[in-house]
Short mmCIF file of C-alpha atoms in Angstrom, two decimals:
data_model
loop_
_atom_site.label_atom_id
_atom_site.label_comp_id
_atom_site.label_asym_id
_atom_site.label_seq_id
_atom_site.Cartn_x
_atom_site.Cartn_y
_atom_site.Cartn_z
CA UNK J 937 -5.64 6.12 -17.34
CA UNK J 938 -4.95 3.72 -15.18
CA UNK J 939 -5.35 3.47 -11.53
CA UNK J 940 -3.84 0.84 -9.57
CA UNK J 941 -4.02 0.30 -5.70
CA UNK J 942 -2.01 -1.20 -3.05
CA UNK J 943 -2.37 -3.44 -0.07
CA UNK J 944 -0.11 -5.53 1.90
CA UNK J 945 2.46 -6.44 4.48
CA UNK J 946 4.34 -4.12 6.37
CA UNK J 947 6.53 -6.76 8.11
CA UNK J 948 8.60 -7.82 5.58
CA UNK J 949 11.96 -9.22 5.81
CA UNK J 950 15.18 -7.57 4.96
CA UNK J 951 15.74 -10.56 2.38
CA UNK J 952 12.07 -9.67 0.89
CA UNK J 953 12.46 -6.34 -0.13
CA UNK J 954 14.57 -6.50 -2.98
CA UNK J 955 12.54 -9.44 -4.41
CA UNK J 956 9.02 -7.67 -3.99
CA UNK J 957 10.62 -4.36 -5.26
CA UNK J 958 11.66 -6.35 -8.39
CA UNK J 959 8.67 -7.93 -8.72
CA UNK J 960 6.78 -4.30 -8.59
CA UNK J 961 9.12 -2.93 -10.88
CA UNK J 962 8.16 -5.91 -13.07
CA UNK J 963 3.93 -5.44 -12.43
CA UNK J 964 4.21 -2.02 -13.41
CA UNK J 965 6.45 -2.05 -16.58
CA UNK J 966 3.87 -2.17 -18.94
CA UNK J 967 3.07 1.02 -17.61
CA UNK J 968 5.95 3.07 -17.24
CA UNK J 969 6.20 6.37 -18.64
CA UNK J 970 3.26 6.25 -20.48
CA UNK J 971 1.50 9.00 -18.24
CA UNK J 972 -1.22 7.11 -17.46
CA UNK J 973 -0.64 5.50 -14.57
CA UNK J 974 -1.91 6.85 -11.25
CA UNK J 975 -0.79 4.46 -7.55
CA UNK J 976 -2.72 4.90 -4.92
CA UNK J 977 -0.99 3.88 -1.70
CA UNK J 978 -1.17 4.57 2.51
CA UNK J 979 2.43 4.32 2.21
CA UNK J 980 2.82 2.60 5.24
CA UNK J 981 6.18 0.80 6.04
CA UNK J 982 6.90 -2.32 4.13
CA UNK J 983 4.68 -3.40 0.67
CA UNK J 984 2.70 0.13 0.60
CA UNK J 985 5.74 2.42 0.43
CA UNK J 986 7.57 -0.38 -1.93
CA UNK J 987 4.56 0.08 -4.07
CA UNK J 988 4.54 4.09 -3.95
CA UNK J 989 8.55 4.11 -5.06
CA UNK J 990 7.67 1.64 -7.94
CA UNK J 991 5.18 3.90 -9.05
CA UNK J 992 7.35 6.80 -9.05
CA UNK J 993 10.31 5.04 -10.66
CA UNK J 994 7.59 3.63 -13.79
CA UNK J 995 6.61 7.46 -14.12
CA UNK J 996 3.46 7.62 -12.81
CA UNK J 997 2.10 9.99 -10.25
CA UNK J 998 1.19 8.76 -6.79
CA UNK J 999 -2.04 9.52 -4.83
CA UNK J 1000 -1.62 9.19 -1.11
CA UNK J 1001 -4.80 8.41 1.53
CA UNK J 1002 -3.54 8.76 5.04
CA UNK J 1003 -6.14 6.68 7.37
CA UNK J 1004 -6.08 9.78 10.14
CA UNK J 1005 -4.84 12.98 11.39
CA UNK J 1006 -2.93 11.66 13.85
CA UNK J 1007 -1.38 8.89 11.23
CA UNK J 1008 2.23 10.09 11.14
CA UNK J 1009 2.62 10.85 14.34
CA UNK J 1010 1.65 8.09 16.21
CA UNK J 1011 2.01 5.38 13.59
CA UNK J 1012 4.94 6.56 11.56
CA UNK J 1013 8.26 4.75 13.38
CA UNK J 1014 11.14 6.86 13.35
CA UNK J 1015 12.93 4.46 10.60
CA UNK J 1016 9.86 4.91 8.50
CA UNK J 1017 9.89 8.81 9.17
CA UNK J 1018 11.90 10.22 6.15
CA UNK J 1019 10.51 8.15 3.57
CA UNK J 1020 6.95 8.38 4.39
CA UNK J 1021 7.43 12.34 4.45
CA UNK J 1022 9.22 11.63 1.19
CA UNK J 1023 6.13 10.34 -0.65
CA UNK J 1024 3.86 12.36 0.58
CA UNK J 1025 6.00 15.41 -1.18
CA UNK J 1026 6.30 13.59 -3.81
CA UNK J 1027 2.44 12.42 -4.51
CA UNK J 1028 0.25 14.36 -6.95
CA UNK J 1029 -2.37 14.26 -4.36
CA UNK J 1030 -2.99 13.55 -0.46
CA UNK J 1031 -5.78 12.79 1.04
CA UNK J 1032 -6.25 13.32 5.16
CA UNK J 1033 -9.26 11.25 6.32
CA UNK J 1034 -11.51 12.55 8.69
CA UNK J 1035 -10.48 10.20 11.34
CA UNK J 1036 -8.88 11.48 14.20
CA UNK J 1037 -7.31 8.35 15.13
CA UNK J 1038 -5.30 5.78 13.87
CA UNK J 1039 -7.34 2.83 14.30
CA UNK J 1040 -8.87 -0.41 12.71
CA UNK J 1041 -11.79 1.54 11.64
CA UNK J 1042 -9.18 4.09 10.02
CA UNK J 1043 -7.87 1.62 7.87
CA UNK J 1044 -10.74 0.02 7.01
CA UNK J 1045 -12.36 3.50 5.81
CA UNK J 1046 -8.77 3.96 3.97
CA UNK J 1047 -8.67 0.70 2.40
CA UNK J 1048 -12.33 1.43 1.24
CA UNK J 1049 -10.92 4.83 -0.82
CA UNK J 1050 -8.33 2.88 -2.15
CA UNK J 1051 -11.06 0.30 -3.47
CA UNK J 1052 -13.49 2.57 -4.39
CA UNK J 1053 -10.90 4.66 -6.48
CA UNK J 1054 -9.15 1.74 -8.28
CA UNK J 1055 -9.10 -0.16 -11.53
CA UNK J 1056 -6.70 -3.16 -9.89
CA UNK J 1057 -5.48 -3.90 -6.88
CA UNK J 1058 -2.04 -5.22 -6.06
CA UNK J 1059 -1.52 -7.23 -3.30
CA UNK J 1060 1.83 -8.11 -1.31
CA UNK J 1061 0.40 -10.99 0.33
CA UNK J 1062 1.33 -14.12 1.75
CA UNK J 1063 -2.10 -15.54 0.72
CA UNK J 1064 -2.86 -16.55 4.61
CA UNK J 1065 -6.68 -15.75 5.04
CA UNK J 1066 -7.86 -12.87 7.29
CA UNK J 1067 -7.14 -12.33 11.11
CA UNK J 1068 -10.49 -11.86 11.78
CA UNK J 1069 -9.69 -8.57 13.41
CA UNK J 1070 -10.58 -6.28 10.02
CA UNK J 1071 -8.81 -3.77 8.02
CA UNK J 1072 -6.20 -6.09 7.04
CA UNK J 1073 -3.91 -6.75 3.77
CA UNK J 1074 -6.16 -10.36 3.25
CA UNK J 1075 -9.30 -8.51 4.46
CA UNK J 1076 -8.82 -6.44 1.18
CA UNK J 1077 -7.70 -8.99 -1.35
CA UNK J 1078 -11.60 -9.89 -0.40
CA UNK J 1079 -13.48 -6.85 -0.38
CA UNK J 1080 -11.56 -6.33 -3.97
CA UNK J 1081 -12.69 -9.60 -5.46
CA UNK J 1082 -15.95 -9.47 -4.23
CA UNK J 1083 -16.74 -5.85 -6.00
CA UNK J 1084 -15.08 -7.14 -9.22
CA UNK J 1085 -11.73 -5.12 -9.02
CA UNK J 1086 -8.71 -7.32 -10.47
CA UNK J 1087 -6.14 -8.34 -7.87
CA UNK J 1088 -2.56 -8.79 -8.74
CA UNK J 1089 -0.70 -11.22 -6.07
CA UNK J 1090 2.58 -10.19 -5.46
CA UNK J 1091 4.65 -12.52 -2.97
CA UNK J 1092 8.11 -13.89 -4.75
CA UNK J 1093 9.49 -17.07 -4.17
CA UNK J 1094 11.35 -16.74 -1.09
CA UNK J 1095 9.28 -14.38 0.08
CA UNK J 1096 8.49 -13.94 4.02
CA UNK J 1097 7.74 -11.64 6.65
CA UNK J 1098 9.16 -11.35 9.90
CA UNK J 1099 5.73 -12.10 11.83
CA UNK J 1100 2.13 -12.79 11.20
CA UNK J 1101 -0.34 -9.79 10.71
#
């Protein structure tokens, strides 16, 4: 079994999505319908859902930690809407945390599950260094080194994202 993790941008470009789904596709290949791979995703907009559909596609079941009760309704954009309600009905597992708000201490407590829980960590990430604010995609790349976890860097040549985290 195999558990693999995801963090990264939600602001990718329209030009970027194809290349990171590709490059998912790609990451997780090795894996694919074996039965033993489990994603564990937030599957926010952007890198997080890409992740959860690559999953999905390789055969593996999807575990879903939503940072707060009131997640998908105040976070979850109305072009996001269908596809986040999607994954969740298609995950094997979804976890509500006990926050009741969607804030940075939300998604730090999330991206703490999704460390705690994982055997790798892939990372759509431009590979600029943290905000300084907390909870973000860099902030975990960090907090997943440090404990040990691998971290698989996902960001294709001609990458980009449509604004700075």
């Amino acid at each position: 079994m195999m558990t693999i993790a995801v963090t990264g941008h939600m602001d990718l470009t329209e030009d970027t999505i194809p290349l990171v789904r590709a490059a998912l596709d790609d990451l997780l290949e090795p894996y694919a319908d074996g039965g033993d791979l489990v994603g564990i995703s937030c599957i926010a907009k952007g890198a997080d859902s890409l992740f959860a559909e690559a999953v999905l596609r390789a055969g593996g079941r999807l575990a879903v930690v939503i940072p707060s009760r009131d997640y998908r309704r105040e976070k979850v954009k109305a072009d996001h809407a269908d596809l986040f309600d999607q994954l969740a009905e298609a995950a094997d597992e979804v976890v509500v945390l006990p926050n009741d708000t969607a804030d940075r201490h939300a998604y730090e407590a999330a991206n703490a599950v999704l460390l705690k829980r994982a055997d790798r960590l892939v990372a759509v990430w431009d590979g600029k260094p943290p905000s300084g604010k907390g909870g973000g995609t860099a902030d975990t790349v960090l907090e997943a080194r440090a404990a040990g976890i691998p971290v698989d860097v996902v960001w294709p040549d001609g990458a980009a994202r449509r604004s700075a985290e």
